[in-house]
């Protein structure tokens, strides 16, 4: 049998690129100069958000740069660390309710639904726990690494794995009901957006820039559309991954791609309502018929007019500070950064109105805003709850 050594060498190099989340960025790290992050600038604080409680749970992300996001459900906050330790807290007081050690290597946040919480592992294991006491209900083996938080509705648990597969699992016994798979490009960013369940549809983004709607019952494709089309001569130039979580409001899906587009999509047909050039693997939030807020890959925070895609403002002073996806909190936008600061930004014009350091470690996760309270999960395993100011 003849072996093409050139193709084999290319294949080995590509496998190295795909082996870890930082390989694309770090491939030439020893020979390149990386500009420093923007220093924090002084401004006059206009609000003083009150810290309600803070709690340390587990070891957080350890030395990994992964988003171990928390989950709010039935007035509880659920968190998981990189070794699979799950903690349930009272959302009002921060008091610990229970904890469970699953002994799993975890690279994504915790998910939930239907009075259960779910943890996925780097070996493709999904575990379902009773939200009331942490009792393990079932454990299912999937095909590859679970890269996005698992969620559920209508007796179906939905998981996204690194082989481009979205799987529907029975919430009753953990049996895999269906799976839908798309080929993963030769080169892609490490990560995947959380599939969103809305009604009887599952909305999922893929590494080839496509947004897909699947039937929650059987995984059949309802529609698909290319939000961004790969362009360029090299595999790096052709990266158009949808790694940020889609946001669904009423009948509109808001989605952003890497090196591609920010778009609003009709949930019934998959038709793009409007779009504009944007590159983000970080994330967004949206206020229906108002504005869409995006953190781009440079760390700029944008406000874009819903309906037209026109830029309303851009906050540039978080350049290279590894800002998180933005979260809407009343009249403000909140983002975290790599030094444990949270930045409160006015929605009307993008000015800073407050800054608080809530952790000694970096914040990778999008702030969670529920019932007028912001929950910040930091990489050191701390969770901080703050009251959103009314004015």
mmCIF file of C-alpha atoms in Angstrom:
data_model
loop_
_atom_site.group_PDB
_atom_site.id
_atom_site.type_symbol
_atom_site.label_atom_id
_atom_site.label_comp_id
_atom_site.label_asym_id
_atom_site.label_seq_id
_atom_site.Cartn_x
_atom_site.Cartn_y
_atom_site.Cartn_z
ATOM 1 C CA UNK A 1 0.000 0.000 0.000
ATOM 2 C CA UNK A 2 1.367 3.400 -1.004
ATOM 3 C CA UNK A 3 1.358 6.226 1.514
ATOM 4 C CA UNK A 4 1.440 9.871 0.467
ATOM 5 C CA UNK A 5 3.969 11.297 2.934
ATOM 6 C CA UNK A 6 3.028 14.886 2.110
ATOM 7 C CA UNK A 7 -0.646 14.274 2.891
ATOM 8 C CA UNK A 8 0.300 12.343 6.003
ATOM 9 C CA UNK A 9 2.440 15.244 7.239
ATOM 10 C CA UNK A 10 -0.377 17.727 6.599
ATOM 11 C CA UNK A 11 -2.771 15.450 8.418
ATOM 12 C CA UNK A 12 -0.462 15.210 11.434
ATOM 13 C CA UNK A 13 -0.078 18.981 11.562
ATOM 14 C CA UNK A 14 -3.835 19.487 11.392
ATOM 15 C CA UNK A 15 -4.363 16.952 14.155
ATOM 16 C CA UNK A 16 -1.998 18.963 16.328
ATOM 17 C CA UNK A 17 -3.971 22.120 15.544
ATOM 18 C CA UNK A 18 -7.178 20.412 16.618
ATOM 19 C CA UNK A 19 -5.818 18.783 19.763
ATOM 20 C CA UNK A 20 -6.411 21.685 22.198
ATOM 21 C CA UNK A 21 -8.369 24.907 22.393
ATOM 22 C CA UNK A 22 -5.315 27.154 22.371
ATOM 23 C CA UNK A 23 -3.348 25.449 19.592
ATOM 24 C CA UNK A 24 -4.464 27.806 16.815
ATOM 25 C CA UNK A 25 -3.581 30.846 18.898
ATOM 26 C CA UNK A 26 -0.433 29.393 20.415
ATOM 27 C CA UNK A 27 1.075 27.731 17.349
ATOM 28 C CA UNK A 28 3.503 30.623 16.769
ATOM 29 C CA UNK A 29 3.374 31.937 20.352
ATOM 30 C CA UNK A 30 7.125 31.694 20.956
ATOM 31 C CA UNK A 31 7.901 33.781 17.884
ATOM 32 C CA UNK A 32 5.169 36.394 18.012
ATOM 33 C CA UNK A 33 4.619 39.511 20.055
ATOM 34 C CA UNK A 34 1.293 39.881 21.799
ATOM 35 C CA UNK A 35 0.244 43.410 22.658
ATOM 36 C CA UNK A 36 -0.643 44.022 26.315
ATOM 37 C CA UNK A 37 -4.232 44.503 27.468
ATOM 38 C CA UNK A 38 -5.675 47.981 27.696
ATOM 39 C CA UNK A 39 -4.975 49.444 31.164
ATOM 40 C CA UNK A 40 -7.967 50.351 33.283
ATOM 41 C CA UNK A 41 -8.894 54.010 33.042
ATOM 42 C CA UNK A 42 -10.364 56.233 35.739
ATOM 43 C CA UNK A 43 -13.949 57.419 35.551
ATOM 44 C CA UNK A 44 -16.600 58.721 37.927
ATOM 45 C CA UNK A 45 -18.783 55.903 39.261
ATOM 46 C CA UNK A 46 -22.481 56.563 38.884
ATOM 47 C CA UNK A 47 -23.839 53.484 40.691
ATOM 48 C CA UNK A 48 -22.727 51.253 43.573
ATOM 49 C CA UNK A 49 -24.107 47.738 43.015
ATOM 50 C CA UNK A 50 -24.554 45.908 46.325
ATOM 51 C CA UNK A 51 -22.911 42.525 46.860
ATOM 52 C CA UNK A 52 -25.523 40.201 48.363
ATOM 53 C CA UNK A 53 -23.227 37.238 49.001
ATOM 54 C CA UNK A 54 -20.153 35.467 47.726
ATOM 55 C CA UNK A 55 -19.246 31.818 48.026
ATOM 56 C CA UNK A 56 -16.330 29.570 47.096
ATOM 57 C CA UNK A 57 -17.404 26.288 45.492
ATOM 58 C CA UNK A 58 -14.865 23.648 44.432
ATOM 59 C CA UNK A 59 -11.664 24.366 42.536
ATOM 60 C CA UNK A 60 -13.247 26.205 39.632
ATOM 61 C CA UNK A 61 -11.448 25.823 36.300
ATOM 62 C CA UNK A 62 -8.089 24.950 37.869
ATOM 63 C CA UNK A 63 -5.369 25.921 35.411
ATOM 64 C CA UNK A 64 -7.645 25.545 32.372
ATOM 65 C CA UNK A 65 -9.115 28.401 30.400
ATOM 66 C CA UNK A 66 -12.628 26.979 30.225
ATOM 67 C CA UNK A 67 -16.063 28.478 30.839
ATOM 68 C CA UNK A 68 -17.549 26.514 33.739
ATOM 69 C CA UNK A 69 -20.752 28.519 33.792
ATOM 70 C CA UNK A 70 -23.308 28.189 36.583
ATOM 71 C CA UNK A 71 -27.020 27.437 36.181
ATOM 72 C CA UNK A 72 -30.047 28.992 37.912
ATOM 73 C CA UNK A 73 -33.111 26.834 38.498
ATOM 74 C CA UNK A 74 -35.977 26.994 41.008
ATOM 75 C CA UNK A 75 -34.221 29.590 43.174
ATOM 76 C CA UNK A 76 -31.001 27.577 43.307
ATOM 77 C CA UNK A 77 -27.596 28.181 41.764
ATOM 78 C CA UNK A 78 -25.714 25.105 40.551
ATOM 79 C CA UNK A 79 -21.972 25.099 39.869
ATOM 80 C CA UNK A 80 -19.414 22.510 38.769
ATOM 81 C CA UNK A 81 -15.619 22.527 38.936
ATOM 82 C CA UNK A 82 -13.127 20.956 36.530
ATOM 83 C CA UNK A 83 -12.975 17.712 38.566
ATOM 84 C CA UNK A 84 -16.730 17.195 38.536
ATOM 85 C CA UNK A 85 -17.632 18.505 41.984
ATOM 86 C CA UNK A 86 -21.199 19.836 41.794
ATOM 87 C CA UNK A 87 -22.558 22.315 44.357
ATOM 88 C CA UNK A 88 -26.099 23.579 44.850
ATOM 89 C CA UNK A 89 -26.611 26.939 46.579
ATOM 90 C CA UNK A 90 -29.624 28.885 47.742
ATOM 91 C CA UNK A 91 -29.820 31.690 45.171
ATOM 92 C CA UNK A 92 -30.970 34.275 47.727
ATOM 93 C CA UNK A 93 -28.473 33.587 50.516
ATOM 94 C CA UNK A 94 -25.605 31.612 48.976
ATOM 95 C CA UNK A 95 -26.101 28.877 51.585
ATOM 96 C CA UNK A 96 -24.925 25.454 50.415
ATOM 97 C CA UNK A 97 -27.766 22.957 49.966
ATOM 98 C CA UNK A 98 -25.803 19.918 48.796
ATOM 99 C CA UNK A 99 -22.673 18.873 46.943
ATOM 100 C CA UNK A 100 -21.779 15.793 44.913
ATOM 101 C CA UNK A 101 -18.435 14.538 43.609
ATOM 102 C CA UNK A 102 -18.846 12.915 40.184
ATOM 103 C CA UNK A 103 -15.118 12.295 39.621
ATOM 104 C CA UNK A 104 -15.239 13.544 36.035
ATOM 105 C CA UNK A 105 -12.976 15.804 34.015
ATOM 106 C CA UNK A 106 -15.250 18.703 33.043
ATOM 107 C CA UNK A 107 -14.542 21.362 30.406
ATOM 108 C CA UNK A 108 -17.904 23.132 30.172
ATOM 109 C CA UNK A 109 -20.563 24.524 32.463
ATOM 110 C CA UNK A 110 -23.471 22.851 34.180
ATOM 111 C CA UNK A 111 -26.943 22.753 32.629
ATOM 112 C CA UNK A 112 -30.437 21.849 33.701
ATOM 113 C CA UNK A 113 -34.152 21.597 33.147
ATOM 114 C CA UNK A 114 -37.106 19.519 34.332
ATOM 115 C CA UNK A 115 -35.991 19.468 37.998
ATOM 116 C CA UNK A 116 -32.650 17.946 37.055
ATOM 117 C CA UNK A 117 -29.138 19.251 36.487
ATOM 118 C CA UNK A 118 -26.648 17.830 34.005
ATOM 119 C CA UNK A 119 -22.873 17.577 33.804
ATOM 120 C CA UNK A 120 -20.909 16.517 30.716
ATOM 121 C CA UNK A 121 -17.304 15.264 30.693
ATOM 122 C CA UNK A 122 -14.328 15.312 28.347
ATOM 123 C CA UNK A 123 -14.867 11.562 27.827
ATOM 124 C CA UNK A 124 -18.405 12.041 26.543
ATOM 125 C CA UNK A 125 -20.244 11.082 29.728
ATOM 126 C CA UNK A 126 -23.472 12.922 30.633
ATOM 127 C CA UNK A 127 -24.708 12.629 34.226
ATOM 128 C CA UNK A 128 -28.177 13.655 35.416
ATOM 129 C CA UNK A 129 -28.702 14.641 39.055
ATOM 130 C CA UNK A 130 -31.822 15.341 41.079
ATOM 131 C CA UNK A 131 -31.808 19.093 41.705
ATOM 132 C CA UNK A 132 -33.280 18.704 45.216
ATOM 133 C CA UNK A 133 -30.613 16.459 46.776
ATOM 134 C CA UNK A 134 -27.895 15.803 44.167
ATOM 135 C CA UNK A 135 -28.755 12.114 43.821
ATOM 136 C CA UNK A 136 -27.455 10.627 40.573
ATOM 137 C CA UNK A 137 -30.349 9.535 38.353
ATOM 138 C CA UNK A 138 -28.527 8.163 35.323
ATOM 139 C CA UNK A 139 -25.226 8.273 33.452
ATOM 140 C CA UNK A 140 -24.945 8.009 29.659
ATOM 141 C CA UNK A 141 -21.933 7.528 27.377
ATOM 142 C CA UNK A 142 -21.923 9.645 24.212
ATOM 143 C CA UNK A 143 -19.576 9.598 21.246
ATOM 144 C CA UNK A 144 -17.060 12.302 22.204
ATOM 145 C CA UNK A 145 -16.208 15.213 24.494
ATOM 146 C CA UNK A 146 -19.123 17.303 25.781
ATOM 147 C CA UNK A 147 -18.191 20.882 24.875
ATOM 148 C CA UNK A 148 -21.356 22.813 25.753
ATOM 149 C CA UNK A 149 -23.700 22.838 28.763
ATOM 150 C CA UNK A 150 -26.471 20.246 28.541
ATOM 151 C CA UNK A 151 -30.101 21.360 28.694
ATOM 152 C CA UNK A 152 -33.548 19.770 28.544
ATOM 153 C CA UNK A 153 -37.279 20.273 27.955
ATOM 154 C CA UNK A 154 -40.305 18.090 27.209
ATOM 155 C CA UNK A 155 -38.587 14.909 28.495
ATOM 156 C CA UNK A 156 -35.633 15.303 26.111
ATOM 157 C CA UNK A 157 -32.077 16.169 27.201
ATOM 158 C CA UNK A 158 -29.933 17.800 24.502
ATOM 159 C CA UNK A 159 -26.143 17.565 24.371
ATOM 160 C CA UNK A 160 -23.512 18.863 21.922
ATOM 161 C CA UNK A 161 -20.237 16.941 21.489
ATOM 162 C CA UNK A 162 -16.929 17.735 19.800
ATOM 163 C CA UNK A 163 -17.551 15.436 16.818
ATOM 164 C CA UNK A 164 -20.248 17.790 15.510
ATOM 165 C CA UNK A 165 -23.097 15.781 16.962
ATOM 166 C CA UNK A 166 -26.235 17.013 18.725
ATOM 167 C CA UNK A 167 -27.923 14.207 20.662
ATOM 168 C CA UNK A 168 -31.373 13.885 22.166
ATOM 169 C CA UNK A 169 -31.456 11.770 25.337
ATOM 170 C CA UNK A 170 -34.419 10.465 27.287
ATOM 171 C CA UNK A 171 -34.764 12.429 30.533
ATOM 172 C CA UNK A 172 -36.312 9.359 32.139
ATOM 173 C CA UNK A 173 -33.530 6.803 31.741
ATOM 174 C CA UNK A 174 -30.646 8.391 29.802
ATOM 175 C CA UNK A 175 -31.237 6.387 26.624
ATOM 176 C CA UNK A 176 -30.078 8.133 23.441
ATOM 177 C CA UNK A 177 -33.192 8.821 21.355
ATOM 178 C CA UNK A 178 -31.641 10.461 18.313
ATOM 179 C CA UNK A 179 -28.518 12.204 17.044
ATOM 180 C CA UNK A 180 -27.748 14.652 14.279
ATOM 181 C CA UNK A 181 -24.210 15.117 13.037
ATOM 182 C CA UNK A 182 -22.444 17.467 10.657
ATOM 183 C CA UNK A 183 -18.850 17.033 9.562
ATOM 184 C CA UNK A 184 -16.345 19.148 11.493
ATOM 185 C CA UNK A 185 -14.004 21.198 9.244
ATOM 186 C CA UNK A 186 -10.340 20.191 9.048
ATOM 187 C CA UNK A 187 -9.523 23.140 11.264
ATOM 188 C CA UNK A 188 -11.880 24.695 13.796
ATOM 189 C CA UNK A 189 -11.834 26.595 17.048
ATOM 190 C CA UNK A 190 -12.191 24.506 20.164
ATOM 191 C CA UNK A 191 -15.602 24.959 21.732
ATOM 192 C CA UNK A 192 -19.279 24.917 20.859
ATOM 193 C CA UNK A 193 -22.281 27.057 21.624
ATOM 194 C CA UNK A 194 -24.992 25.691 23.890
ATOM 195 C CA UNK A 195 -27.941 24.267 21.901
ATOM 196 C CA UNK A 196 -31.067 26.272 22.698
ATOM 197 C CA UNK A 197 -34.434 24.581 23.131
ATOM 198 C CA UNK A 198 -37.406 26.733 22.201
ATOM 199 C CA UNK A 199 -40.836 25.167 21.913
ATOM 200 C CA UNK A 200 -40.304 21.938 20.021
ATOM 201 C CA UNK A 201 -37.130 23.086 18.275
ATOM 202 C CA UNK A 202 -33.430 22.787 19.041
ATOM 203 C CA UNK A 203 -31.293 25.624 17.649
ATOM 204 C CA UNK A 204 -27.598 24.782 17.225
ATOM 205 C CA UNK A 205 -24.629 26.497 15.588
ATOM 206 C CA UNK A 206 -21.848 24.626 13.811
ATOM 207 C CA UNK A 207 -18.167 25.073 13.022
ATOM 208 C CA UNK A 208 -18.897 25.600 9.324
ATOM 209 C CA UNK A 209 -20.952 28.733 10.019
ATOM 210 C CA UNK A 210 -24.334 27.046 9.661
ATOM 211 C CA UNK A 211 -27.260 27.521 12.032
ATOM 212 C CA UNK A 212 -29.581 24.511 12.222
ATOM 213 C CA UNK A 213 -33.058 23.967 13.675
ATOM 214 C CA UNK A 214 -33.862 20.375 14.684
ATOM 215 C CA UNK A 215 -37.039 18.741 15.899
ATOM 216 C CA UNK A 216 -36.793 18.078 19.625
ATOM 217 C CA UNK A 217 -38.799 14.861 19.171
ATOM 218 C CA UNK A 218 -36.693 13.066 16.587
ATOM 219 C CA UNK A 219 -33.745 15.259 15.568
ATOM 220 C CA UNK A 220 -34.979 15.850 12.018
ATOM 221 C CA UNK A 221 -33.762 19.020 10.304
ATOM 222 C CA UNK A 222 -36.449 21.711 10.181
ATOM 223 C CA UNK A 223 -34.240 24.273 8.463
ATOM 224 C CA UNK A 224 -30.637 25.346 8.138
ATOM 225 C CA UNK A 225 -28.898 28.478 6.920
ATOM 226 C CA UNK A 226 -25.321 29.616 6.409
ATOM 227 C CA UNK A 227 -24.742 32.606 8.683
ATOM 228 C CA UNK A 228 -21.167 32.918 7.420
ATOM 229 C CA UNK A 229 -19.493 31.328 4.397
ATOM 230 C CA UNK A 230 -15.842 30.237 4.677
ATOM 231 C CA UNK A 231 -13.611 32.431 2.530
ATOM 232 C CA UNK A 232 -9.881 32.721 2.017
ATOM 233 C CA UNK A 233 -6.954 30.671 0.808
ATOM 234 C CA UNK A 234 -5.898 29.088 4.097
ATOM 235 C CA UNK A 235 -7.770 27.007 6.653
ATOM 236 C CA UNK A 236 -7.135 29.741 9.243
ATOM 237 C CA UNK A 237 -8.748 32.370 7.019
ATOM 238 C CA UNK A 238 -11.737 30.074 6.461
ATOM 239 C CA UNK A 239 -12.648 29.674 10.132
ATOM 240 C CA UNK A 240 -16.283 30.727 10.654
ATOM 241 C CA UNK A 241 -17.215 28.793 13.790
ATOM 242 C CA UNK A 242 -20.419 29.511 15.703
ATOM 243 C CA UNK A 243 -19.054 29.045 19.227
ATOM 244 C CA UNK A 244 -21.140 31.683 21.009
ATOM 245 C CA UNK A 245 -24.509 30.635 22.439
ATOM 246 C CA UNK A 246 -27.444 31.660 20.228
ATOM 247 C CA UNK A 247 -29.980 33.909 21.956
ATOM 248 C CA UNK A 248 -33.670 33.306 21.224
ATOM 249 C CA UNK A 249 -36.315 35.960 21.895
ATOM 250 C CA UNK A 250 -39.854 35.315 20.699
ATOM 251 C CA UNK A 251 -39.544 34.333 17.026
ATOM 252 C CA UNK A 252 -35.997 35.607 16.470
ATOM 253 C CA UNK A 253 -32.620 33.912 16.897
ATOM 254 C CA UNK A 254 -29.577 36.150 17.367
ATOM 255 C CA UNK A 255 -26.264 34.560 16.447
ATOM 256 C CA UNK A 256 -22.664 35.601 15.801
ATOM 257 C CA UNK A 257 -19.785 33.782 14.112
ATOM 258 C CA UNK A 258 -16.026 33.984 14.188
ATOM 259 C CA UNK A 259 -14.680 35.953 11.184
ATOM 260 C CA UNK A 260 -18.182 36.293 9.823
ATOM 261 C CA UNK A 261 -21.512 37.811 10.709
ATOM 262 C CA UNK A 262 -23.788 38.979 13.470
ATOM 263 C CA UNK A 263 -27.305 38.081 12.371
ATOM 264 C CA UNK A 264 -30.949 37.954 13.378
ATOM 265 C CA UNK A 265 -32.755 34.894 12.005
ATOM 266 C CA UNK A 266 -36.455 34.098 11.750
ATOM 267 C CA UNK A 267 -37.008 31.017 13.917
ATOM 268 C CA UNK A 268 -39.814 29.643 11.765
ATOM 269 C CA UNK A 269 -38.069 29.688 8.401
ATOM 270 C CA UNK A 270 -34.364 30.207 9.081
ATOM 271 C CA UNK A 271 -34.413 33.346 6.942
ATOM 272 C CA UNK A 272 -31.834 35.983 7.841
ATOM 273 C CA UNK A 273 -33.666 39.173 8.824
ATOM 274 C CA UNK A 274 -30.579 41.340 8.976
ATOM 275 C CA UNK A 275 -26.834 40.924 9.383
ATOM 276 C CA UNK A 276 -23.578 42.844 9.633
ATOM 277 C CA UNK A 277 -19.898 41.955 9.591
ATOM 278 C CA UNK A 278 -18.650 40.862 13.017
ATOM 279 C CA UNK A 279 -16.174 38.404 14.485
ATOM 280 C CA UNK A 280 -16.850 36.869 17.862
ATOM 281 C CA UNK A 281 -16.435 33.492 19.487
ATOM 282 C CA UNK A 282 -17.325 35.072 22.848
ATOM 283 C CA UNK A 283 -21.003 35.886 22.839
ATOM 284 C CA UNK A 284 -23.914 38.291 22.829
ATOM 285 C CA UNK A 285 -27.147 39.321 24.494
ATOM 286 C CA UNK A 286 -30.202 40.966 22.979
ATOM 287 C CA UNK A 287 -33.141 43.193 23.824
ATOM 288 C CA UNK A 288 -35.894 42.443 21.315
ATOM 289 C CA UNK A 289 -36.724 45.346 18.957
ATOM 290 C CA UNK A 290 -34.052 47.421 20.718
ATOM 291 C CA UNK A 291 -30.392 46.446 20.537
ATOM 292 C CA UNK A 292 -28.007 43.510 20.335
ATOM 293 C CA UNK A 293 -24.865 43.641 22.481
ATOM 294 C CA UNK A 294 -21.734 41.779 21.398
ATOM 295 C CA UNK A 295 -18.197 41.335 22.694
ATOM 296 C CA UNK A 296 -15.946 40.930 19.657
ATOM 297 C CA UNK A 297 -12.651 39.067 19.477
ATOM 298 C CA UNK A 298 -10.611 42.178 20.313
ATOM 299 C CA UNK A 299 -12.587 42.812 23.483
ATOM 300 C CA UNK A 300 -14.643 45.694 22.112
ATOM 301 C CA UNK A 301 -18.235 45.762 23.354
ATOM 302 C CA UNK A 302 -20.768 46.778 20.713
ATOM 303 C CA UNK A 303 -24.384 47.911 20.741
ATOM 304 C CA UNK A 304 -26.086 47.214 17.412
ATOM 305 C CA UNK A 305 -29.576 48.297 16.411
ATOM 306 C CA UNK A 306 -31.990 45.382 16.190
ATOM 307 C CA UNK A 307 -33.753 45.531 12.843
ATOM 308 C CA UNK A 308 -30.993 47.191 10.871
ATOM 309 C CA UNK A 309 -27.636 46.056 12.245
ATOM 310 C CA UNK A 310 -26.411 49.657 12.478
ATOM 311 C CA UNK A 311 -23.834 50.338 15.195
ATOM 312 C CA UNK A 312 -25.164 52.438 18.079
ATOM 313 C CA UNK A 313 -21.940 52.623 20.063
ATOM 314 C CA UNK A 314 -18.684 50.766 20.707
ATOM 315 C CA UNK A 315 -16.810 50.609 24.009
ATOM 316 C CA UNK A 316 -13.096 50.257 23.131
ATOM 317 C CA UNK A 317 -11.431 50.484 26.553
ATOM 318 C CA UNK A 318 -11.579 46.759 27.244
ATOM 319 C CA UNK A 319 -9.249 45.983 24.354
ATOM 320 C CA UNK A 320 -7.458 42.641 24.894
ATOM 321 C CA UNK A 321 -8.785 42.346 28.464
ATOM 322 C CA UNK A 322 -10.490 39.053 27.537
ATOM 323 C CA UNK A 323 -13.917 40.508 28.213
ATOM 324 C CA UNK A 324 -16.749 38.022 28.623
ATOM 325 C CA UNK A 325 -19.964 37.940 26.664
ATOM 326 C CA UNK A 326 -22.189 40.859 27.716
ATOM 327 C CA UNK A 327 -25.291 40.404 29.851
ATOM 328 C CA UNK A 328 -28.198 42.838 30.006
ATOM 329 C CA UNK A 329 -29.023 43.937 33.565
ATOM 330 C CA UNK A 330 -31.703 46.613 33.644
ATOM 331 C CA UNK A 331 -30.281 49.820 32.189
ATOM 332 C CA UNK A 332 -26.785 48.346 32.074
ATOM 333 C CA UNK A 333 -24.546 45.873 30.296
ATOM 334 C CA UNK A 334 -22.177 43.783 32.417
ATOM 335 C CA UNK A 335 -18.961 42.069 31.314
ATOM 336 C CA UNK A 336 -16.183 40.409 33.306
ATOM 337 C CA UNK A 337 -12.457 40.367 32.505
ATOM 338 C CA UNK A 338 -9.239 38.416 33.046
ATOM 339 C CA UNK A 339 -8.363 40.243 36.297
ATOM 340 C CA UNK A 340 -11.633 39.461 38.066
ATOM 341 C CA UNK A 341 -13.268 42.840 37.415
ATOM 342 C CA UNK A 342 -16.859 43.314 36.338
ATOM 343 C CA UNK A 343 -17.618 46.387 34.269
ATOM 344 C CA UNK A 344 -21.020 48.065 34.303
ATOM 345 C CA UNK A 345 -21.735 49.878 31.026
ATOM 346 C CA UNK A 346 -24.668 52.194 30.305
ATOM 347 C CA UNK A 347 -26.933 50.760 27.627
ATOM 348 C CA UNK A 348 -27.792 54.155 26.164
ATOM 349 C CA UNK A 349 -24.318 55.333 25.173
ATOM 350 C CA UNK A 350 -21.690 52.731 26.234
ATOM 351 C CA UNK A 351 -20.034 54.757 29.017
ATOM 352 C CA UNK A 352 -18.638 53.041 32.119
ATOM 353 C CA UNK A 353 -20.786 53.621 35.200
ATOM 354 C CA UNK A 354 -19.172 51.238 37.718
ATOM 355 C CA UNK A 355 -16.309 48.789 38.151
ATOM 356 C CA UNK A 356 -15.895 46.140 40.853
ATOM 357 C CA UNK A 357 -13.243 43.489 41.411
ATOM 358 C CA UNK A 358 -15.105 40.433 42.676
ATOM 359 C CA UNK A 359 -12.402 37.795 42.234
ATOM 360 C CA UNK A 360 -8.627 37.369 42.299
ATOM 361 C CA UNK A 361 -8.943 35.053 39.306
ATOM 362 C CA UNK A 362 -10.176 35.622 35.765
ATOM 363 C CA UNK A 363 -13.841 35.646 34.791
ATOM 364 C CA UNK A 364 -14.546 33.664 31.635
ATOM 365 C CA UNK A 365 -18.306 33.132 31.953
ATOM 366 C CA UNK A 366 -21.073 35.441 30.802
ATOM 367 C CA UNK A 367 -22.750 37.014 33.866
ATOM 368 C CA UNK A 368 -26.041 35.375 34.766
ATOM 369 C CA UNK A 369 -28.889 37.841 35.402
ATOM 370 C CA UNK A 370 -32.035 36.489 37.089
ATOM 371 C CA UNK A 371 -34.802 38.455 38.836
ATOM 372 C CA UNK A 372 -32.717 41.593 39.311
ATOM 373 C CA UNK A 373 -29.667 39.747 40.629
ATOM 374 C CA UNK A 374 -26.347 39.217 38.809
ATOM 375 C CA UNK A 375 -24.403 36.018 39.486
ATOM 376 C CA UNK A 376 -20.706 36.121 38.587
ATOM 377 C CA UNK A 377 -18.835 32.819 38.307
ATOM 378 C CA UNK A 378 -15.041 33.171 38.325
ATOM 379 C CA UNK A 379 -12.358 30.692 37.316
ATOM 380 C CA UNK A 380 -11.135 30.369 40.925
ATOM 381 C CA UNK A 381 -14.419 28.728 41.934
ATOM 382 C CA UNK A 382 -16.066 31.780 43.487
ATOM 383 C CA UNK A 383 -19.638 32.901 42.850
ATOM 384 C CA UNK A 384 -20.728 36.447 43.676
ATOM 385 C CA UNK A 385 -24.319 37.712 43.730
ATOM 386 C CA UNK A 386 -25.019 41.427 43.233
ATOM 387 C CA UNK A 387 -28.220 43.415 43.190
ATOM 388 C CA UNK A 388 -28.895 45.282 39.930
ATOM 389 C CA UNK A 389 -29.441 48.984 40.703
ATOM 390 C CA UNK A 390 -32.885 50.193 39.663
ATOM 391 C CA UNK A 391 -31.605 53.494 38.294
#
